[in-house]
Amino acid sequence: MVWDDVAAATPVGRDEPVELVGTNLRVKGTVSLGRFGRLTDLINASSGYVRIHNAQLLQRNGDPTNLILSELMIDQDEISYIAQQGAEHPEPGAAVGFIEPAFGDNIEARQAREFVMFTPGHTVTGKVHVFGQTDLAGFVDSTDPRFVPVTAVTTRSLADRRIVGHYDFILINRTQMIAAAEAGVRDDIAPQDLPELASPDGSEV
């Protein structure tokens, strides 16, 4: 089932600009939300291939190429994260997604906590809303939702550490998340403290 199949019986909603990043692919374009009020709901209600309109292939560093396709289907399994800059507020009544939720102070309330996550091609740091009692093992062992909303995000390519991205919001694919740590807690890890990776010969990668 592809995204457009989910909304096939309903009026087409607004188009959302997105950037899709995988280990060997980086593309920007738009996706129709259909009957959904936010990107998070759309992607987590569907599976299979993502239908991208006006898809432009990007170079590894994010620079645009001359290749533009009116429609491109991308396998969700190959997507590390889906990113947005300046995402619009959801429609009134829509579930909380991009906008940070306001919860009570009880221990079960969701809290915005800083995580460092690794995909095959990137490090990703940002805020994830989790329940207060959720520990690191509980976060990584969970399978729902498949694509996790993250705000105030910084990404860095593992192939070229000079390539850094900043996004207001991303959806990171759990099936591509190969390691994770919580920043600034037990080990007092801050995103800026992440060491540069080095190859066996000592050169930076």
PDB file of C-alpha atoms in Angstrom:
ATOM      1  CA  MET A   1       0.000   0.000   0.000  1.00  0.00           C
ATOM      2  CA  VAL A   2       1.394   3.420  -0.944  1.00  0.00           C
ATOM      3  CA  TRP A   3       0.608   6.745   0.640  1.00  0.00           C
ATOM      4  CA  ASP A   4      -1.845   7.863  -2.041  1.00  0.00           C
ATOM      5  CA  ASP A   5      -3.865   4.653  -1.590  1.00  0.00           C
ATOM      6  CA  VAL A   6      -4.615   5.661   2.008  1.00  0.00           C
ATOM      7  CA  ALA A   7      -6.247   8.895   0.864  1.00  0.00           C
ATOM      8  CA  ALA A   8      -7.689   7.664  -2.443  1.00  0.00           C
ATOM      9  CA  ALA A   9     -11.319   7.905  -1.323  1.00  0.00           C
ATOM     10  CA  THR A  10     -11.000  11.384   0.161  1.00  0.00           C
ATOM     11  CA  PRO A  11     -10.402  14.881  -1.231  1.00  0.00           C
ATOM     12  CA  VAL A  12      -6.755  15.716  -1.806  1.00  0.00           C
ATOM     13  CA  GLY A  13      -5.361  17.954   0.932  1.00  0.00           C
ATOM     14  CA  ARG A  14      -2.436  20.336   0.890  1.00  0.00           C
ATOM     15  CA  ASP A  15       0.998  19.483  -0.453  1.00  0.00           C
ATOM     16  CA  GLU A  16       3.878  19.439   2.005  1.00  0.00           C
ATOM     17  CA  PRO A  17       7.481  20.143   0.985  1.00  0.00           C
ATOM     18  CA  VAL A  18       9.769  17.366   2.191  1.00  0.00           C
ATOM     19  CA  GLU A  19      13.334  16.157   1.911  1.00  0.00           C
ATOM     20  CA  LEU A  20      13.944  12.410   1.964  1.00  0.00           C
ATOM     21  CA  VAL A  21      17.370  11.151   2.965  1.00  0.00           C
ATOM     22  CA  GLY A  22      18.764   7.635   2.838  1.00  0.00           C
ATOM     23  CA  THR A  23      22.227   6.144   2.884  1.00  0.00           C
ATOM     24  CA  ASN A  24      22.685   6.657  -0.854  1.00  0.00           C
ATOM     25  CA  LEU A  25      19.780   8.919  -1.805  1.00  0.00           C
ATOM     26  CA  ARG A  26      18.792  12.515  -1.102  1.00  0.00           C
ATOM     27  CA  VAL A  27      15.692  13.981  -2.755  1.00  0.00           C
ATOM     28  CA  LYS A  28      13.400  16.956  -2.197  1.00  0.00           C
ATOM     29  CA  GLY A  29       9.863  17.409  -3.479  1.00  0.00           C
ATOM     30  CA  THR A  30       6.268  17.513  -2.258  1.00  0.00           C
ATOM     31  CA  VAL A  31       3.824  14.940  -0.928  1.00  0.00           C
ATOM     32  CA  SER A  32       0.042  15.257  -0.772  1.00  0.00           C
ATOM     33  CA  LEU A  33      -1.384  14.836   2.734  1.00  0.00           C
ATOM     34  CA  GLY A  34      -4.786  13.802   1.404  1.00  0.00           C
ATOM     35  CA  ARG A  35      -7.239  13.572   4.280  1.00  0.00           C
ATOM     36  CA  PHE A  36      -4.478  13.804   6.908  1.00  0.00           C
ATOM     37  CA  GLY A  37      -3.732  16.985   8.823  1.00  0.00           C
ATOM     38  CA  ARG A  38      -0.038  16.313   9.313  1.00  0.00           C
ATOM     39  CA  LEU A  39       2.837  14.411   7.773  1.00  0.00           C
ATOM     40  CA  THR A  40       3.328  12.217  10.852  1.00  0.00           C
ATOM     41  CA  ASP A  41      -0.149  10.716  10.544  1.00  0.00           C
ATOM     42  CA  LEU A  42       0.208  10.063   6.823  1.00  0.00           C
ATOM     43  CA  ILE A  43       3.515   8.233   6.932  1.00  0.00           C
ATOM     44  CA  ASN A  44       2.662   6.128   9.990  1.00  0.00           C
ATOM     45  CA  ALA A  45      -0.714   5.099   8.524  1.00  0.00           C
ATOM     46  CA  SER A  46       0.816   3.672   5.368  1.00  0.00           C
ATOM     47  CA  SER A  47       3.549   1.395   4.096  1.00  0.00           C
ATOM     48  CA  GLY A  48       5.327   0.531   0.883  1.00  0.00           C
ATOM     49  CA  TYR A  49       6.433   3.303  -1.426  1.00  0.00           C
ATOM     50  CA  VAL A  50       6.331   7.058  -0.914  1.00  0.00           C
ATOM     51  CA  ARG A  51       4.952   9.065  -3.850  1.00  0.00           C
ATOM     52  CA  ILE A  52       6.945  12.278  -4.320  1.00  0.00           C
ATOM     53  CA  HIS A  53       5.895  14.973  -6.782  1.00  0.00           C
ATOM     54  CA  ASN A  54       8.358  17.331  -8.518  1.00  0.00           C
ATOM     55  CA  ALA A  55      11.203  15.294  -7.092  1.00  0.00           C
ATOM     56  CA  GLN A  56      14.647  16.854  -7.435  1.00  0.00           C
ATOM     57  CA  LEU A  57      17.719  14.745  -6.845  1.00  0.00           C
ATOM     58  CA  LEU A  58      20.205  16.379  -4.480  1.00  0.00           C
ATOM     59  CA  GLN A  59      23.918  15.879  -4.134  1.00  0.00           C
ATOM     60  CA  ARG A  60      25.240  14.394  -0.898  1.00  0.00           C
ATOM     61  CA  ASN A  61      25.845  17.890   0.520  1.00  0.00           C
ATOM     62  CA  GLY A  62      22.313  19.020  -0.324  1.00  0.00           C
ATOM     63  CA  ASP A  63      23.119  20.997  -3.468  1.00  0.00           C
ATOM     64  CA  PRO A  64      20.454  20.536  -6.180  1.00  0.00           C
ATOM     65  CA  THR A  65      21.157  18.614  -9.383  1.00  0.00           C
ATOM     66  CA  ASN A  66      19.515  19.101 -12.770  1.00  0.00           C
ATOM     67  CA  LEU A  67      17.516  15.879 -12.452  1.00  0.00           C
ATOM     68  CA  ILE A  68      13.854  16.684 -11.734  1.00  0.00           C
ATOM     69  CA  LEU A  69      11.106  14.054 -12.040  1.00  0.00           C
ATOM     70  CA  SER A  70       7.393  14.835 -12.028  1.00  0.00           C
ATOM     71  CA  GLU A  71       6.735  11.754  -9.927  1.00  0.00           C
ATOM     72  CA  LEU A  72       9.062   9.449  -8.023  1.00  0.00           C
ATOM     73  CA  MET A  73       8.262   6.390  -5.905  1.00  0.00           C
ATOM     74  CA  ILE A  74      10.681   5.714  -3.043  1.00  0.00           C
ATOM     75  CA  ASP A  75      10.749   2.570  -0.907  1.00  0.00           C
ATOM     76  CA  GLN A  76      10.119   3.477   2.748  1.00  0.00           C
ATOM     77  CA  ASP A  77      12.635   0.851   3.834  1.00  0.00           C
ATOM     78  CA  GLU A  78      15.393   2.856   2.111  1.00  0.00           C
ATOM     79  CA  ILE A  79      14.497   6.156   3.817  1.00  0.00           C
ATOM     80  CA  SER A  80      16.540   7.056   6.902  1.00  0.00           C
ATOM     81  CA  TYR A  81      14.535  10.179   7.659  1.00  0.00           C
ATOM     82  CA  ILE A  82      12.004  12.578   6.152  1.00  0.00           C
ATOM     83  CA  ALA A  83      12.786  16.215   6.908  1.00  0.00           C
ATOM     84  CA  GLN A  84      10.949  19.532   6.843  1.00  0.00           C
ATOM     85  CA  GLN A  85      11.967  23.142   7.264  1.00  0.00           C
ATOM     86  CA  GLY A  86       9.415  25.629   8.567  1.00  0.00           C
ATOM     87  CA  ALA A  87       6.635  23.045   8.731  1.00  0.00           C
ATOM     88  CA  GLU A  88       3.154  24.542   8.847  1.00  0.00           C
ATOM     89  CA  HIS A  89       1.016  24.253  11.970  1.00  0.00           C
ATOM     90  CA  PRO A  90      -1.491  21.403  11.797  1.00  0.00           C
ATOM     91  CA  GLU A  91      -5.127  22.167  11.085  1.00  0.00           C
ATOM     92  CA  PRO A  92      -7.305  22.923  14.151  1.00  0.00           C
ATOM     93  CA  GLY A  93      -8.205  19.656  15.859  1.00  0.00           C
ATOM     94  CA  ALA A  94      -5.344  17.723  14.278  1.00  0.00           C
ATOM     95  CA  ALA A  95      -3.259  15.574  16.592  1.00  0.00           C
ATOM     96  CA  VAL A  96      -0.037  17.071  17.886  1.00  0.00           C
ATOM     97  CA  GLY A  97       2.886  16.538  15.546  1.00  0.00           C
ATOM     98  CA  PHE A  98       5.283  19.313  14.620  1.00  0.00           C
ATOM     99  CA  ILE A  99       4.058  21.608  17.405  1.00  0.00           C
ATOM    100  CA  GLU A 100       5.492  20.624  20.769  1.00  0.00           C
ATOM    101  CA  PRO A 101       2.638  19.397  22.994  1.00  0.00           C
ATOM    102  CA  ALA A 102       1.697  20.901  26.339  1.00  0.00           C
ATOM    103  CA  PHE A 103       1.350  18.120  28.900  1.00  0.00           C
ATOM    104  CA  GLY A 104       0.843  18.124  32.653  1.00  0.00           C
ATOM    105  CA  ASP A 105       3.599  17.796  35.215  1.00  0.00           C
ATOM    106  CA  ASN A 106       2.748  14.245  36.288  1.00  0.00           C
ATOM    107  CA  ILE A 107       5.335  11.503  35.803  1.00  0.00           C
ATOM    108  CA  GLU A 108       3.435  10.014  32.859  1.00  0.00           C
ATOM    109  CA  ALA A 109       3.510  13.269  30.892  1.00  0.00           C
ATOM    110  CA  ARG A 110       5.543  13.281  27.711  1.00  0.00           C
ATOM    111  CA  GLN A 111       8.835  15.115  27.955  1.00  0.00           C
ATOM    112  CA  ALA A 112      11.030  16.547  25.220  1.00  0.00           C
ATOM    113  CA  ARG A 113      14.368  14.781  25.702  1.00  0.00           C
ATOM    114  CA  GLU A 114      17.523  15.071  23.644  1.00  0.00           C
ATOM    115  CA  PHE A 115      18.663  11.921  21.844  1.00  0.00           C
ATOM    116  CA  VAL A 116      21.628  11.068  19.648  1.00  0.00           C
ATOM    117  CA  MET A 117      20.639   8.504  17.012  1.00  0.00           C
ATOM    118  CA  PHE A 118      22.665   6.751  14.333  1.00  0.00           C
ATOM    119  CA  THR A 119      21.476   5.542  10.931  1.00  0.00           C
ATOM    120  CA  PRO A 120      23.752   3.741   8.444  1.00  0.00           C
ATOM    121  CA  GLY A 121      24.710   7.076   6.921  1.00  0.00           C
ATOM    122  CA  HIS A 122      24.136   9.788   9.543  1.00  0.00           C
ATOM    123  CA  THR A 123      24.181  10.894  13.148  1.00  0.00           C
ATOM    124  CA  VAL A 124      20.946  12.613  14.168  1.00  0.00           C
ATOM    125  CA  THR A 125      20.497  14.723  17.294  1.00  0.00           C
ATOM    126  CA  GLY A 126      17.225  16.310  18.375  1.00  0.00           C
ATOM    127  CA  LYS A 127      14.308  16.325  20.790  1.00  0.00           C
ATOM    128  CA  VAL A 128      11.972  13.338  21.030  1.00  0.00           C
ATOM    129  CA  HIS A 129       8.784  13.412  23.124  1.00  0.00           C
ATOM    130  CA  VAL A 130       8.693  10.334  25.340  1.00  0.00           C
ATOM    131  CA  PHE A 131       6.839   9.426  28.512  1.00  0.00           C
ATOM    132  CA  GLY A 132       8.641  10.414  31.703  1.00  0.00           C
ATOM    133  CA  GLN A 133       9.391   6.858  32.822  1.00  0.00           C
ATOM    134  CA  THR A 134      10.700   5.704  29.423  1.00  0.00           C
ATOM    135  CA  ASP A 135      14.340   4.662  29.625  1.00  0.00           C
ATOM    136  CA  LEU A 136      16.764   4.323  26.708  1.00  0.00           C
ATOM    137  CA  ALA A 137      16.090   0.585  26.308  1.00  0.00           C
ATOM    138  CA  GLY A 138      12.347   1.227  26.223  1.00  0.00           C
ATOM    139  CA  PHE A 139      12.788   3.881  23.554  1.00  0.00           C
ATOM    140  CA  VAL A 140      14.921   1.753  21.210  1.00  0.00           C
ATOM    141  CA  ASP A 141      12.912  -1.451  21.757  1.00  0.00           C
ATOM    142  CA  SER A 142       9.599   0.177  20.873  1.00  0.00           C
ATOM    143  CA  THR A 143       8.259  -0.494  17.386  1.00  0.00           C
ATOM    144  CA  ASP A 144       5.484   2.109  17.360  1.00  0.00           C
ATOM    145  CA  PRO A 145       5.385   4.511  15.708  1.00  0.00           C
ATOM    146  CA  ARG A 146       7.680   3.304  12.949  1.00  0.00           C
ATOM    147  CA  PHE A 147       8.671   6.857  12.005  1.00  0.00           C
ATOM    148  CA  VAL A 148       9.514   8.871  15.123  1.00  0.00           C
ATOM    149  CA  PRO A 149       8.959  12.661  15.160  1.00  0.00           C
ATOM    150  CA  VAL A 150      12.069  14.627  16.174  1.00  0.00           C
ATOM    151  CA  THR A 151      12.297  18.435  16.508  1.00  0.00           C
ATOM    152  CA  ALA A 152      15.223  20.912  16.531  1.00  0.00           C
ATOM    153  CA  VAL A 153      17.361  18.457  14.563  1.00  0.00           C
ATOM    154  CA  THR A 154      21.004  18.440  13.525  1.00  0.00           C
ATOM    155  CA  THR A 155      22.244  15.741  11.136  1.00  0.00           C
ATOM    156  CA  ARG A 156      25.806  14.886  10.133  1.00  0.00           C
ATOM    157  CA  SER A 157      26.950  12.591   7.359  1.00  0.00           C
ATOM    158  CA  LEU A 158      29.126   9.703   8.490  1.00  0.00           C
ATOM    159  CA  ALA A 159      30.742   9.562   5.044  1.00  0.00           C
ATOM    160  CA  ASP A 160      31.731  13.234   5.140  1.00  0.00           C
ATOM    161  CA  ARG A 161      31.576  14.882   8.580  1.00  0.00           C
ATOM    162  CA  ARG A 162      31.665  18.317   6.951  1.00  0.00           C
ATOM    163  CA  ILE A 163      28.116  17.807   5.678  1.00  0.00           C
ATOM    164  CA  VAL A 164      25.802  19.056   8.408  1.00  0.00           C
ATOM    165  CA  GLY A 165      22.067  19.671   8.163  1.00  0.00           C
ATOM    166  CA  HIS A 166      19.655  21.586  10.399  1.00  0.00           C
ATOM    167  CA  TYR A 167      15.910  20.925  10.320  1.00  0.00           C
ATOM    168  CA  ASP A 168      12.899  22.077  12.309  1.00  0.00           C
ATOM    169  CA  PHE A 169      11.377  18.605  12.122  1.00  0.00           C
ATOM    170  CA  ILE A 170      12.147  15.114  10.876  1.00  0.00           C
ATOM    171  CA  LEU A 171      10.594  11.662  10.970  1.00  0.00           C
ATOM    172  CA  ILE A 172      13.354   9.132  11.616  1.00  0.00           C
ATOM    173  CA  ASN A 173      12.798   5.553  10.462  1.00  0.00           C
ATOM    174  CA  ARG A 174      13.131   3.114  13.383  1.00  0.00           C
ATOM    175  CA  THR A 175      14.185   0.337  11.000  1.00  0.00           C
ATOM    176  CA  GLN A 176      17.171   2.483   9.976  1.00  0.00           C
ATOM    177  CA  MET A 177      18.094   3.487  13.540  1.00  0.00           C
ATOM    178  CA  ILE A 178      21.077   1.273  14.379  1.00  0.00           C
ATOM    179  CA  ALA A 179      22.146   2.937  17.670  1.00  0.00           C
ATOM    180  CA  ALA A 180      20.903   5.600  20.091  1.00  0.00           C
ATOM    181  CA  ALA A 181      21.911   7.390  23.281  1.00  0.00           C
ATOM    182  CA  GLU A 182      20.243  10.011  25.443  1.00  0.00           C
ATOM    183  CA  ALA A 183      22.235  13.247  25.513  1.00  0.00           C
ATOM    184  CA  GLY A 184      23.113  15.041  28.730  1.00  0.00           C
ATOM    185  CA  VAL A 185      21.869  12.400  31.191  1.00  0.00           C
ATOM    186  CA  ARG A 186      23.953   9.622  32.706  1.00  0.00           C
ATOM    187  CA  ASP A 187      27.078  10.118  30.671  1.00  0.00           C
ATOM    188  CA  ASP A 188      26.570  13.870  30.315  1.00  0.00           C
ATOM    189  CA  ILE A 189      26.715  13.555  26.525  1.00  0.00           C
ATOM    190  CA  ALA A 190      25.894  16.708  24.617  1.00  0.00           C
ATOM    191  CA  PRO A 191      25.449  16.740  20.834  1.00  0.00           C
ATOM    192  CA  GLN A 192      28.409  19.078  20.398  1.00  0.00           C
ATOM    193  CA  ASP A 193      30.574  16.641  22.358  1.00  0.00           C
ATOM    194  CA  LEU A 194      30.221  13.832  19.818  1.00  0.00           C
ATOM    195  CA  PRO A 195      33.721  12.799  18.737  1.00  0.00           C
ATOM    196  CA  GLU A 196      34.811  12.968  15.128  1.00  0.00           C
ATOM    197  CA  LEU A 197      34.977   9.485  13.676  1.00  0.00           C
ATOM    198  CA  ALA A 198      38.360   8.341  12.430  1.00  0.00           C
ATOM    199  CA  SER A 199      39.422   5.642  10.037  1.00  0.00           C
ATOM    200  CA  PRO A 200      41.942   2.933  11.106  1.00  0.00           C
ATOM    201  CA  ASP A 201      44.819   5.016   9.693  1.00  0.00           C
ATOM    202  CA  GLY A 202      43.861   7.926  11.939  1.00  0.00           C
ATOM    203  CA  SER A 203      42.406  10.161   9.225  1.00  0.00           C
ATOM    204  CA  GLU A 204      39.033  11.794   9.804  1.00  0.00           C
ATOM    205  CA  VAL A 205      36.030  10.352   7.981  1.00  0.00           C
TER     206      VAL A 205
END
